[in-house]
Short mmCIF file of C-alpha atoms in Angstrom, two decimals:
data_model
loop_
_atom_site.label_atom_id
_atom_site.label_comp_id
_atom_site.label_asym_id
_atom_site.label_seq_id
_atom_site.Cartn_x
_atom_site.Cartn_y
_atom_site.Cartn_z
CA ASP A 1 -12.62 -10.70 5.39
CA TYR A 2 -12.09 -6.95 5.69
CA ALA A 3 -10.93 -7.14 9.30
CA ALA A 4 -8.07 -9.49 8.36
CA LEU A 5 -7.21 -7.28 5.40
CA GLU A 6 -7.12 -4.21 7.62
CA GLN A 7 -4.83 -5.97 10.09
CA ALA A 8 -2.46 -7.02 7.30
CA VAL A 9 -2.22 -3.44 6.02
CA LEU A 10 -1.67 -2.08 9.52
CA ARG A 11 1.08 -4.67 10.15
CA VAL A 12 2.87 -3.64 6.96
CA ALA A 13 2.62 0.05 7.80
CA ALA A 14 3.91 -0.48 11.34
CA ALA A 15 6.66 -2.95 10.42
CA ARG A 16 9.21 -0.30 9.53
CA HIS A 17 9.75 3.35 8.71
CA TYR A 18 9.16 3.99 5.00
CA MET A 19 11.27 6.83 3.60
CA LEU A 20 9.33 6.75 0.32
CA VAL A 21 5.57 6.65 -0.12
CA GLU A 22 6.20 4.40 -3.13
CA SER A 23 7.83 1.79 -0.87
CA LEU A 24 4.82 1.70 1.44
CA VAL A 25 2.43 1.43 -1.51
CA GLN A 26 4.40 -1.52 -2.90
CA ALA A 27 4.58 -3.29 0.46
CA VAL A 28 0.83 -2.92 1.01
CA GLY A 29 0.07 -4.15 -2.51
CA GLU A 30 2.22 -7.22 -2.05
CA ALA A 31 0.71 -7.97 1.36
CA VAL A 32 -2.83 -7.76 0.01
CA LEU A 33 -2.01 -10.16 -2.81
CA GLU A 34 -0.43 -12.55 -0.29
CA CYS A 35 -3.31 -12.64 2.17
CA THR A 36 -6.33 -12.50 -0.15
CA PRO A 37 -7.50 -14.35 -3.27
CA VAL A 38 -7.97 -11.13 -5.29
CA ARG A 39 -6.47 -10.98 -8.79
CA SER A 40 -5.40 -7.36 -8.49
CA VAL A 41 -5.31 -4.52 -6.00
CA THR A 42 -4.96 -0.77 -6.37
CA VAL A 43 -3.25 0.96 -3.47
CA GLU A 44 -3.37 4.72 -2.98
CA VAL A 45 -1.47 6.54 -0.23
CA THR A 46 -1.55 10.29 0.38
CA LYS A 47 1.10 11.97 2.52
CA PRO A 48 0.27 15.55 3.50
CA GLY A 49 3.21 17.90 3.84
CA ALA A 50 5.68 15.70 1.96
CA LEU A 51 6.68 18.62 -0.27
CA ALA A 52 6.93 22.29 0.59
CA THR A 53 5.44 23.19 -2.79
CA ALA A 54 2.30 21.04 -2.59
CA PRO A 55 -0.31 20.31 0.07
CA ALA A 56 0.17 16.54 -0.34
CA VAL A 57 1.75 13.81 -2.41
CA THR A 58 -0.33 10.86 -3.61
CA VAL A 59 1.02 7.62 -5.03
CA ARG A 60 -1.34 5.13 -6.66
CA GLU A 61 -0.30 1.77 -8.11
CA THR A 62 -2.08 -1.36 -9.24
CA TYR A 63 -0.59 -4.79 -8.56
CA GLU A 64 -1.70 -8.02 -10.25
CA ARG A 65 -1.27 -11.61 -9.27
CA LYS A 66 1.26 -13.42 -11.47
#
C-alpha cells in the first residue's frame, strides 16, 4: 500500500527537526520496516545546499529486517 507507506515517511519527516541527513535516513528506514512486510529497504535522501563546497549531499543506506 504505497499511500500508507508515503504517509509513514511523511510522518517521520515531520515528527522532528533532523540536524543530520543520516538521522532522517535511519528514521525513515526503521519506519518502513515497521509498517511494511518488506525484508529490506534502501533509503536515499539528498539535501541541496548542505555544504558550501558541493551542490548537494546525498546519504543512502540499506536496512534489513532482523
